[in-house]
Each structure stands twice: as C-alpha cells, then as structure tokens.
Coordinates of C-alpha atoms in Angstrom, one line a residue:
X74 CA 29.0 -44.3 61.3
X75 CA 29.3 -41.2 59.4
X76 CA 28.5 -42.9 56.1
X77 CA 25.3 -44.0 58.0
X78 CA 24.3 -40.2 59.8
X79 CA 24.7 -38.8 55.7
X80 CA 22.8 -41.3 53.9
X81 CA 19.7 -40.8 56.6
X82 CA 19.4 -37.4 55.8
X83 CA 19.5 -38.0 52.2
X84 CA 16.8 -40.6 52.6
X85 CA 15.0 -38.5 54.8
X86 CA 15.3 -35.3 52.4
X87 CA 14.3 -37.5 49.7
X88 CA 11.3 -38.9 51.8
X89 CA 10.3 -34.9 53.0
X90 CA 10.7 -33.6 49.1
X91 CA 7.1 -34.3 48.5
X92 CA 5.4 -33.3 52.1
X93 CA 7.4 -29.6 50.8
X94 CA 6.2 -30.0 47.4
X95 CA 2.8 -30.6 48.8
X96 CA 3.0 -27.8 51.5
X97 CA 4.6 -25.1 49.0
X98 CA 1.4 -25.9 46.6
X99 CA -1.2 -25.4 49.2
X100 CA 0.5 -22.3 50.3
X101 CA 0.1 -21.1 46.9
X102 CA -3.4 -21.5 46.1
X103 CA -4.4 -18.3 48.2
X104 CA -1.3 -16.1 47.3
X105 CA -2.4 -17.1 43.3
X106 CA -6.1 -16.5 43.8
X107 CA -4.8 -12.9 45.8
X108 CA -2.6 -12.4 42.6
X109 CA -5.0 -12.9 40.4
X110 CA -7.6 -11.0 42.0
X111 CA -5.0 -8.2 42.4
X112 CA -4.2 -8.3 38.5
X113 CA -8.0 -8.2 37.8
X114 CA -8.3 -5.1 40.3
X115 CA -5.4 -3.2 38.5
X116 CA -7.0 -3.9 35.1
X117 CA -10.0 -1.9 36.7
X118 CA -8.0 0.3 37.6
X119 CA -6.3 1.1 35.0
X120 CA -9.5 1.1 32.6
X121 CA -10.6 3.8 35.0
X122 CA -7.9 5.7 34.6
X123 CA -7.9 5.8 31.1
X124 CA -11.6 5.9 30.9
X125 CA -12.3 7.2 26.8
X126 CA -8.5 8.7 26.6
X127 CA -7.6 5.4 25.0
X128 CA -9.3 2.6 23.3
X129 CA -7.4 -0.3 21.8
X130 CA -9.0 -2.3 19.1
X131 CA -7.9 -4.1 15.7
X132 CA -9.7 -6.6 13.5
X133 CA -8.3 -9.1 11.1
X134 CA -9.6 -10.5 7.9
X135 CA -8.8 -13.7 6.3
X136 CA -9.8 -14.5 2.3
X137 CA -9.9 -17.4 0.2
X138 CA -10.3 -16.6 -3.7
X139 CA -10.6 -18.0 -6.9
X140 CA -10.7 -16.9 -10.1
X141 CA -11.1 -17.9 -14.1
X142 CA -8.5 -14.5 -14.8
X143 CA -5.2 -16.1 -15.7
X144 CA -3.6 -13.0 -13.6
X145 CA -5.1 -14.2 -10.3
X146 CA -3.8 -17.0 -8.8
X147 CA -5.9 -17.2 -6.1
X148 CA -5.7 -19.3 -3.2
X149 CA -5.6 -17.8 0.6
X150 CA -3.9 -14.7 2.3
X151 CA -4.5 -12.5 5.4
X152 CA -6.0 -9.6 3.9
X153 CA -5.6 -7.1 6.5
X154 CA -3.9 -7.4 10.0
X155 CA -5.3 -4.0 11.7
X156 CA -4.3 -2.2 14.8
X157 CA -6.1 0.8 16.0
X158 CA -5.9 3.4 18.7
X159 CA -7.9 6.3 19.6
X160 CA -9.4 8.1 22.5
X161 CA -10.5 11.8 23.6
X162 CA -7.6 14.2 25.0
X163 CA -10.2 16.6 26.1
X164 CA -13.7 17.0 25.2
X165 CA -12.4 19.8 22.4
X166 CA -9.8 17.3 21.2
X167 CA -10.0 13.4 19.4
X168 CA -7.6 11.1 17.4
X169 CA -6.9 7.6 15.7
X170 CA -4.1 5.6 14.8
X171 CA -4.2 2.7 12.5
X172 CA -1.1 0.3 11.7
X173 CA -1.5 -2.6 9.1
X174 CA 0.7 -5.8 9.5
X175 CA -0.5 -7.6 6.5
X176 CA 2.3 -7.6 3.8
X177 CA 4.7 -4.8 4.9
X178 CA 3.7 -2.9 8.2
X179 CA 2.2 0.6 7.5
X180 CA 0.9 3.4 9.0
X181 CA -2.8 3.7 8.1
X182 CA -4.3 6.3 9.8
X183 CA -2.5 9.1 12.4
X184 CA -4.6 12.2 13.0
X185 CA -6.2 15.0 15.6
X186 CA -9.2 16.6 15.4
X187 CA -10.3 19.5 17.3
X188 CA -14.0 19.4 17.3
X189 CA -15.5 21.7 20.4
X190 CA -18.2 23.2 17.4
X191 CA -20.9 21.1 15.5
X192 CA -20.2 23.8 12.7
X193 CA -16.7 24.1 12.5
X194 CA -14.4 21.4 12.8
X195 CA -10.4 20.5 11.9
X196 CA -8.5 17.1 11.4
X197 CA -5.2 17.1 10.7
X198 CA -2.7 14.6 9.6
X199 CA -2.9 11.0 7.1
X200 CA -6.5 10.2 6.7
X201 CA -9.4 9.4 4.1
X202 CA -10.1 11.6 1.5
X203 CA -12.9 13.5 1.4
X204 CA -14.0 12.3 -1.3
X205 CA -17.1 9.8 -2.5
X206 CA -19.7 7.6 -0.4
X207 CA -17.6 4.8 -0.4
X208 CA -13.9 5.7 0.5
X209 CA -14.6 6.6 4.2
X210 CA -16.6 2.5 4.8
X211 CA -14.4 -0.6 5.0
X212 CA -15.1 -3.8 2.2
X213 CA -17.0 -5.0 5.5
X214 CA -19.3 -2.3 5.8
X215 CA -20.0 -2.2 2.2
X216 CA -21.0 -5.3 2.1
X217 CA -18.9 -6.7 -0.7
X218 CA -15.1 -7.7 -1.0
X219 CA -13.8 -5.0 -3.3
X220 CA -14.8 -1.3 -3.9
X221 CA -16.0 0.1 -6.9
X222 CA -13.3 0.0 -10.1
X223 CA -14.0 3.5 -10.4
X224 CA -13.3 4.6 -6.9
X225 CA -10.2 2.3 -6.6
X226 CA -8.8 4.2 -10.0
X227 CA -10.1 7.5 -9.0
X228 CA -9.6 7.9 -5.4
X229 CA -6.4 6.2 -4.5
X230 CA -6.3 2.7 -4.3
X231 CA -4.2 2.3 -6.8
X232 CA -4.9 5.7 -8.8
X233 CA -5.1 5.8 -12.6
X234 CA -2.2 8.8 -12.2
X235 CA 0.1 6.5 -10.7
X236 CA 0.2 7.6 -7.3
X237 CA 0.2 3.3 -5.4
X238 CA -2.3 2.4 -3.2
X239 CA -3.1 4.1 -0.1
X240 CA -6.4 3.2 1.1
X241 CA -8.1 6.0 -0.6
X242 CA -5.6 8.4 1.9
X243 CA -3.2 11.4 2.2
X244 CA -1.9 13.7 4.4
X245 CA -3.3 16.9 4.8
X246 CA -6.2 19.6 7.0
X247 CA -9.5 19.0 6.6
X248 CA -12.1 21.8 7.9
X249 CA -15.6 20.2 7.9
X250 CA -18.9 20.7 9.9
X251 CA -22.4 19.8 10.4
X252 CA -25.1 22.6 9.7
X253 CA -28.8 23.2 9.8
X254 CA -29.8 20.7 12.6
X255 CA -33.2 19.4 12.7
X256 CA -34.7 17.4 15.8
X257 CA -32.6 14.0 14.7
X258 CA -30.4 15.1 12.5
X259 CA -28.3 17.9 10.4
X260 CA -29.8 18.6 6.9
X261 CA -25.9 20.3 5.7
X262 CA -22.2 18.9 5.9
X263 CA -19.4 19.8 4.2
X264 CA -15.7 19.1 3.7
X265 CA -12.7 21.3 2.6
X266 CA -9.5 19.7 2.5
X267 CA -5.9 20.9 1.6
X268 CA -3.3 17.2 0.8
X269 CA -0.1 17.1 -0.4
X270 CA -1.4 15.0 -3.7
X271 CA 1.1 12.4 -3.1
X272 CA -0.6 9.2 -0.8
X273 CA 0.7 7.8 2.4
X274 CA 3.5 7.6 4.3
X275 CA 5.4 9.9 2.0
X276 CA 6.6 13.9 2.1
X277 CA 5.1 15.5 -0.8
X278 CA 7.4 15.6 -4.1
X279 CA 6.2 19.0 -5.5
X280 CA 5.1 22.3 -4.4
X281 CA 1.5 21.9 -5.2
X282 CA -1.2 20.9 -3.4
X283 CA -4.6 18.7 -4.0
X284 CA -7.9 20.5 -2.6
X285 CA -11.2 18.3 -2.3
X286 CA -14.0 19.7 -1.5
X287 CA -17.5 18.4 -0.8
X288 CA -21.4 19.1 0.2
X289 CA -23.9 16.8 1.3
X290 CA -27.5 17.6 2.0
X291 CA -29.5 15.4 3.7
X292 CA -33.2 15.7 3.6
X293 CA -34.1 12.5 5.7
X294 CA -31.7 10.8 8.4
X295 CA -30.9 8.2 6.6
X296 CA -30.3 9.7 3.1
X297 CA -27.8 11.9 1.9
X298 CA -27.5 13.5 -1.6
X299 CA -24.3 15.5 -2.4
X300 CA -21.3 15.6 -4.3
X301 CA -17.3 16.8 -4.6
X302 CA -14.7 18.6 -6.5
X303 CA -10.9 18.1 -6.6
X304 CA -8.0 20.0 -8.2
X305 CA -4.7 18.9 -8.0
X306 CA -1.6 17.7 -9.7
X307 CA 0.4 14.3 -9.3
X308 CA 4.4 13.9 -9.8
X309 CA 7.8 15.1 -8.9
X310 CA 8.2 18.8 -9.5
X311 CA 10.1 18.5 -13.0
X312 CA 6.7 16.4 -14.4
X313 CA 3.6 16.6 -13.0
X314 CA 0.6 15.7 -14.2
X315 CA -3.1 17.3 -13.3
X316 CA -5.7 15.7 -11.3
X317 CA -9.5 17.3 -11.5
X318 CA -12.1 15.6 -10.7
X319 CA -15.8 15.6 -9.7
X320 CA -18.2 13.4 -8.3
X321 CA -22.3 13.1 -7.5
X322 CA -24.2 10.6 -6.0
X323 CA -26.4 9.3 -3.0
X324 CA -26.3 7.1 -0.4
X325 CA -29.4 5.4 1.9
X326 CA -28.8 3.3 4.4
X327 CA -31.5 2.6 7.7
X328 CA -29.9 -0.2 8.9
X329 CA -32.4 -2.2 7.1
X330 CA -32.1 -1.2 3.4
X331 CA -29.5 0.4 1.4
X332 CA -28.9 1.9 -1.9
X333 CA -25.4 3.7 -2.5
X334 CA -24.8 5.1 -6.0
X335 CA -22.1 7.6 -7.9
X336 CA -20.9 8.7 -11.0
X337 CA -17.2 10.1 -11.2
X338 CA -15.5 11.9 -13.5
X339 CA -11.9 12.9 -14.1
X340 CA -9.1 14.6 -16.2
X341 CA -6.0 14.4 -16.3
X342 CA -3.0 11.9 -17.9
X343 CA -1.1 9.0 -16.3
X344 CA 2.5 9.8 -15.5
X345 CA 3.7 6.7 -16.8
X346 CA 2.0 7.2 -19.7
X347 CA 1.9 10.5 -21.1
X348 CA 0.4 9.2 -24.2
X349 CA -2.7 8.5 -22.7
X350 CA -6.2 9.5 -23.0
X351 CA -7.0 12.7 -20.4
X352 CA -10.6 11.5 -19.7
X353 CA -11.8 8.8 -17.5
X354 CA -15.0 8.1 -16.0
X355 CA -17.0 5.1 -13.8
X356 CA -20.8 4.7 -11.7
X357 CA -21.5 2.5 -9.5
X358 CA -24.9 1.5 -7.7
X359 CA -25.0 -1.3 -4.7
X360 CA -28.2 -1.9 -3.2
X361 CA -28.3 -4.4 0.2
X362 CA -31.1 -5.7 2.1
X363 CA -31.2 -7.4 5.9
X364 CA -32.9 -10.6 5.5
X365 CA -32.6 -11.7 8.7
X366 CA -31.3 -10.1 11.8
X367 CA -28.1 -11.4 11.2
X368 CA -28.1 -11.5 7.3
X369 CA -27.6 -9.0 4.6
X370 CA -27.6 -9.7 0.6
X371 CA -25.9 -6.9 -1.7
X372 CA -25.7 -6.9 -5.3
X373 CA -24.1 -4.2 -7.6
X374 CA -24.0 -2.8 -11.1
X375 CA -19.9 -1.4 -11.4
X376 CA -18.5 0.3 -14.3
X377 CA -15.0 1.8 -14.9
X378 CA -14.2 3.8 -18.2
X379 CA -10.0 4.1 -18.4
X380 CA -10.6 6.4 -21.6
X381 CA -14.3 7.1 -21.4
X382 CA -15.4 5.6 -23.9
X383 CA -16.9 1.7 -24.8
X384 CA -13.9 0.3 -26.2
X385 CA -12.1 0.6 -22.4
X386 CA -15.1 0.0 -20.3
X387 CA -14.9 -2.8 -18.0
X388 CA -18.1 -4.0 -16.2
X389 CA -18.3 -5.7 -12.9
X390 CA -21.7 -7.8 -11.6
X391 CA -21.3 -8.6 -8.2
X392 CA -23.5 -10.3 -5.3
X393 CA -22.5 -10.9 -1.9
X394 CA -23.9 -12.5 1.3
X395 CA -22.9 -11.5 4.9
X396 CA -23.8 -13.5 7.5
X397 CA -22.7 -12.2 11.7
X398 CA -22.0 -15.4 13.2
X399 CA -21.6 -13.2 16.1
X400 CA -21.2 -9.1 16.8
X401 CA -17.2 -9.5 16.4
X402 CA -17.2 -12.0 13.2
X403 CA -18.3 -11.7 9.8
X404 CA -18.3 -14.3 7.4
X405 CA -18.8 -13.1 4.0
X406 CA -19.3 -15.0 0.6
X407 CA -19.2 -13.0 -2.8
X408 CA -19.2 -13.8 -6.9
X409 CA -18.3 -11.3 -9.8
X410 CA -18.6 -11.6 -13.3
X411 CA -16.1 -9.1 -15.4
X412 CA -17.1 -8.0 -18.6
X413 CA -13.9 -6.5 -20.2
X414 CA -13.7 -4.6 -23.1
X415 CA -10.2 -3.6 -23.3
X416 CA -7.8 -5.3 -25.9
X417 CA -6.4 -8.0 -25.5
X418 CA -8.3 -9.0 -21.7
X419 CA -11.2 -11.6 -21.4
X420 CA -14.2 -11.9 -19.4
X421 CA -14.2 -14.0 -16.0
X422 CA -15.3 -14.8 -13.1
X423 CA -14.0 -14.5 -9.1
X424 CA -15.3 -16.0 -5.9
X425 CA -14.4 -14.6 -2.8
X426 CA -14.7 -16.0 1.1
X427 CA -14.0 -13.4 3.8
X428 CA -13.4 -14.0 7.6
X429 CA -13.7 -11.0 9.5
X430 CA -12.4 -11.2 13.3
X431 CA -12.8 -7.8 15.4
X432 CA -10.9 -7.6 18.8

C-alpha cells in the first residue's frame, strides 16, 4: 500500500512537471518585459546622467595587402583595434583616451585640456605633435592607407632618428589658440609645444626637451596656409643626437574637394648610425574629389629623400577609392607604385583593401 501511495505522487509530479513548467513561463513573460523595460529605463538614465561627461567610442580596421616587394608578405591583419573615451569635466575643462589592442595593447592618447578662451588654450599629457597637415588625420580621413614617407620618417612613425613608432605622438604641454575671428571662422592659430623628444609610453631618457612650434593663417574657411619649426635632440643622455626641423605647406578641404601639400626638412643624424648623412628632406601633395555622395577618389605624388639627394630618393604614386557603405563603415581600395632609388632596393607595387568599422 505504501509502495502504491509513493509511486502516485511520482506519477503525479511527473504528470504536474509540465503544467509548472508551463505556469512558471507564463509568469515570466511580464516580469521579463518589466525587466527589460527597466534595463532600457536605467540606460536612459544613466546616459542622462553622464550627458557629454563621457562618450565611449572605438572603431576597428581590417586590411588585406599585397605586394611585388620581397619584404612584404602580405596577406590579412587587424590593423588597428581602437578604444576611445572622452567627455567634458566642466565647460573650462576636456579630455581623451585612446587604447590600441592590435599587436600589443597601448596607450594612444591620455590628455586634459583647459580651454575656457578661444585665444589661449592648454593640453597636457601624450598626444599628436604639433606638427604637419597630416599627423593630427587618421589613414581614414586622408583618404589613403599610408601617410606620407616623409611624415612617417620625420614626424614619428617610425622616425629617421630612431625614436619607434608612436603614431606621430609624445608627451608634453601644448599652449595653442584661435585668433582674429571673422563671421565663420578664425583667420590665425597657433601651436607651442614643450615634449620630452622620446615617443609614447616612455619617461624621457635625457634632460632636454623637443619644442614645436607652429602658425597657420587661414584666409578662407576651408583653406589654411602655415608652417612649423622644431628643435630638439633624440637619445639617452651619454649620446644624443639633434633633431631640427621645419615644415610649410597648405591644406584645402570643403567637404567636396581637397588638396593637402608639404615640403619638410630636417637635420640631424640617426643614432644608430652616426655615420650617416645629417640632411633629409620629403613633399607630398594628395588631391581628393567626392564623386558621389558617398564616394571619394584620392591620388598623390609622395617623395622621401633619406640623404637629400637623388641617389636616396624614393617615390611613391598612389590612388585610392573610398566608398561609405554606410556613416560607421568605410571600405577603402588603394594601389602604389614605388620608385626606389636607393642601393640595392627595387621598384614595386602594393595593393591595399581596408574595412573600417566605427562603434
């Protein structure tokens, strides 16, 4: 009898398991949708909260290559992996972080800027030089995959000196400001920055320090005509060697059109290789176009000149598309032919495919 009384309330638990089941998910359904809505509500919430205080954003981009130059294997990679931060503290106060993930994680960007004048403002910490048109843009914004040889060798992606590639960055103060303002725009800016010489992530090695100027006059909105001057030296204390340079060029852009172009200069010997020439010179000029409202075609004229002279020029020609599948992804298609004097190299030829995904 016992037996019996058991195995009927297993049989009837079994039989009842999916009437609960059944009841347990209809109960559910209202206390999910009230969760949800709940989550959506705090969201707002805190979006309100931190109204422009904070803005999270990143952006990744892909790229598949190929190339005739025995030193490039080609093939696919993530290119950059970016994080990014910033925000107002107060309406005097503004800052940005920027992490890349690709290869080994960095710090990219980390700075403040107090800003309450037009005229006069400060920005301290690891940022872009102040120095050429095309340092401050990303490959995306230019239009093409790389940047100019010369500004890669002259600015800090990969410096001539020695100093390893940081982005065209350093950390240091700038004091800059906006001057002479018209009815849409300011016809003066300028930049005065104090680095310690030695790139990214790293305490400076000796006890002087780089100073970049720059001036940029700007007759019309979208054109700017200006140039910039920087002194420095590169090296531990024991062996340092100098870093002057100087640059002029001009940059219009409308949206539409635009034409970028700029001849550097600089002296100074590689620290690897004190038995190197002290000159070294490069121009650029990139002219784009909108085609459509959604296309763009670039091409550009790029020279880098390791001793300034013919016998180490190299020569880049280089046409790029850029199509905006949509306003968060690029795709972008680009050729170069590279015309290398230098001993021993040969001329060849790179495409380039570039995904760009912004979140």
């Amino acid at each position: 009898m016992k037996k019996k009384f058991v195995g009927s309330l297993t049989m009837l638990a079994l039989w009842g398991s999916p009437f609960m089941q059944l009841a347990q998910a209809t109960e559910s359904q209202p206390i999910e949708k009230e969760s949800k809505s709940g989550l959506k509500e705090t969201v707002e919430k805190v979006k309100e909260a931190l109204g422009d205080h904070l803005k999270i954003s990143g952006f990744i981009l892909g790229r598949a290559q190929y190339s005739s130059n025995p030193s490039n294997f080609g093939g696919f990679d993530i290119r950059m992996l970016r994080f990014i931060g910033s925000g107002n503290i107060s309406k005097d106060f503004n800052y940005r972080f920027q992490m890349e993930f690709a290869g080994s994680p960095r710090i990219l960007d980390a700075w403040l800027t107090w800003k309450r004048y037009d005229f006069f403002q400060i920005r301290a910490g690891q940022q872009k030089r102040c120095f050429t048109y095309e340092n401050p843009w990303s490959p995306v914004t230019l239009g093409m995959s790389e940047y100019a040889q010369v500004v890669q060798k002259l600015t800090g992606y990969g410096d001539r000196v020695g100093e390893p590639t940081g982005g065209g960055r350093d950390v240091g103060i700038v004091f800059m400001g906006d001057l002479i303002k018209g009815d849409t725009h300011h016809y003066l800016h300028y930049d005065l920055g104090v680095y310690n010489g030695n790139g990214i992530n790293k305490a400076d090695n000796n006890k002087s320090k780089d100073v970049i100027g720059s001036l940029h006059v700007r007759p019309l909105k979208p054109l700017q005509i200006g140039g910039g001057y920087w002194i420095g030296k590169y090296g531990p204390q024991e062996n340092m060697v100098d870093r002057k340079r100087w640059t002029i060029g001009l940059k219009y852009d409308d949206n539409k059109y635009l034409l970028l172009s700029e001849y550097i200069s600089s002296k100074g010997k590689k620290l690897d290789k004190p038995e190197s020439g002290e000159d070294a010179d490069g121009w650029y000029v990139t002219g784009g176009v909108r085609c459509a409202k959604k296309l763009k075609v670039f091409a550009k004229y790029d020279v880098y000149r390791d001793d300034k002279n013919y016998e180490t020029q190299t020569t880049r020609y280089h046409a790029a598309l850029n199509w905006e599948v949509h306003k968060n992804i690029i795709l972008q298609a680009s050729y170069f032919y590279t015309d290398d004097n230098n001993v021993g190299k040969k001329n060849y030829n790179t495409a380039v495919a570039q995904m760009f995904v912004r979140f």
